[in-house]
Amino acid sequence: NKTFEIYSYSKNKININQINKLKNIIIKTKPDYLINCAAYTDVDKCENNIKEAYKINSLGPKKISLLCKKFNITLIHISTDYVFNKKKIYKISEKEKENPISVYGKSKLIGEKEIKKNLKKYIILRTSWLYGNKKNNFLNKIIKISKSKNLLNLISDQYSLPTNVINLSRAIFAVIYKIHRDKNKNYYGTYHYSDAGRPISRYLFAKEIFNLMYKNKQKKVIINKIKSKFYYDKNIRPKNSALSSNKIYKIFVIKNINWKYSLKSFIKSNKGYLL
């Protein structure tokens, strides 16, 4: 039986640090699993609001993990590829040492460590370059910009992998289902999940987006390749943070979906909304 009862709360309903409010919801709903998607994800703003970044990305997971321990709840915590900054272009496994260079990455890594320290029943799920129907992501932003501009400068020397939020949610469900079914097995730990393929730059990602968006249309968008040092004031984004998802594919029998295929199906089913 794959039926689960799901309760979801936006940040307007509950803040990650409103622990008493969360405790009351847990007492009322009695969950087996708690999925934490809350984070301060604006990389530049984190640099200027360090206290707030650590409060949400480090202290929040600490409080949640202690609550999960108290009520015997399995925590599924969404983390980030920004805990890495590799110089070579390859896909990074869970065994590799983290080396974040931004306040965002550092605060997220401390959040992970707090969970590991306080809780046995957890899944830390690192993901990268998420996109979906919500406005605040790279895909939506550049499509919006392309409506008023025909020439865009995009970074060509930072690599990762885009991830369709629908695929991530399916992966979370597959993880929960298998843990629930195989109660005697220990699947807990840290996993990487992103769409499959070779690591790409934002420039290549944008190129593919526009090819799909404006195919057979009069509109033409020209993209210039630029180096990150000419675009950002601070060097706080990883050169390479592409994740290898082999572990999660294998253990939880999750389908390997190429990022190009994911993007194509997303744009096809959301073109009306995106245009």
XYZ file of N, CA and C in Angstrom, residues 37 41 78-79 81 127-132 134 136-140 160-169 193-195 202 205:
96
model
N 12.166 21.112 4.162
C 12.587 21.832 2.943
C 12.973 23.268 3.257
N 18.127 30.272 1.133
C 18.846 29.800 -0.055
C 19.461 30.901 -0.919
N 16.445 18.224 3.316
C 16.950 18.620 2.001
C 18.156 19.545 2.173
N 19.282 19.104 1.609
C 20.504 19.917 1.665
C 20.954 20.269 0.246
N 24.180 21.007 -2.966
C 25.483 20.743 -3.602
C 26.524 21.796 -3.196
N 20.791 18.090 -3.065
C 20.333 18.228 -4.445
C 20.933 19.492 -5.054
N 20.700 19.690 -6.361
C 21.352 20.822 -7.041
C 20.438 21.476 -8.071
N 20.597 22.781 -8.242
C 19.962 23.583 -9.293
C 18.488 23.202 -9.512
N 17.724 23.247 -8.453
C 16.295 22.879 -8.526
C 15.499 23.879 -9.359
N 14.585 23.358 -10.148
C 13.646 24.230 -10.858
C 12.260 23.597 -10.834
N 11.249 24.459 -10.931
C 9.867 23.992 -10.910
C 8.944 25.157 -11.171
N 7.557 27.263 -9.130
C 7.748 28.475 -8.322
C 8.674 29.447 -9.056
N 11.007 31.564 -8.023
C 12.362 31.860 -7.560
C 13.382 30.765 -7.917
N 13.613 30.563 -9.202
C 14.680 29.659 -9.622
C 15.247 30.133 -10.956
N 16.405 29.607 -11.302
C 17.150 30.071 -12.475
C 16.320 29.988 -13.759
N 15.663 28.870 -13.985
C 14.883 28.667 -15.214
C 13.823 29.759 -15.386
N 13.028 29.979 -14.365
C 11.971 30.987 -14.434
C 12.528 32.401 -14.588
N 27.355 22.156 -12.469
C 26.554 21.291 -11.596
C 25.557 20.546 -12.486
N 24.437 20.115 -11.897
C 23.379 19.459 -12.684
C 22.016 20.001 -12.289
N 21.181 20.372 -13.275
C 19.818 20.828 -12.962
C 18.975 19.662 -12.449
N 17.984 19.975 -11.628
C 17.091 18.942 -11.093
C 15.649 19.427 -11.127
N 14.820 18.650 -11.774
C 13.384 18.932 -11.812
C 12.796 18.589 -10.449
N 12.098 19.538 -9.839
C 11.570 19.349 -8.486
C 10.594 18.164 -8.407
N 9.938 17.836 -9.516
C 9.025 16.681 -9.548
C 9.815 15.386 -9.365
N 10.982 15.317 -10.024
C 11.836 14.124 -9.875
C 12.367 13.997 -8.455
N 12.722 15.136 -7.852
C 13.196 15.109 -6.456
C 12.086 14.621 -5.533
N 10.867 15.104 -5.732
C 9.757 14.686 -4.863
C 9.461 13.191 -5.033
N 21.046 13.498 -4.795
C 20.064 13.294 -5.862
C 19.992 14.513 -6.781
N 20.281 14.276 -8.053
C 20.025 15.289 -9.086
C 19.667 14.531 -10.355
N 19.188 15.259 -11.353
C 18.947 14.605 -12.635
C 20.288 14.164 -13.222
N 25.775 27.049 -16.317
C 24.515 27.801 -16.461
C 24.314 28.205 -17.926
N 22.934 25.239 -19.756
C 21.569 25.014 -19.278
C 20.611 26.010 -19.957
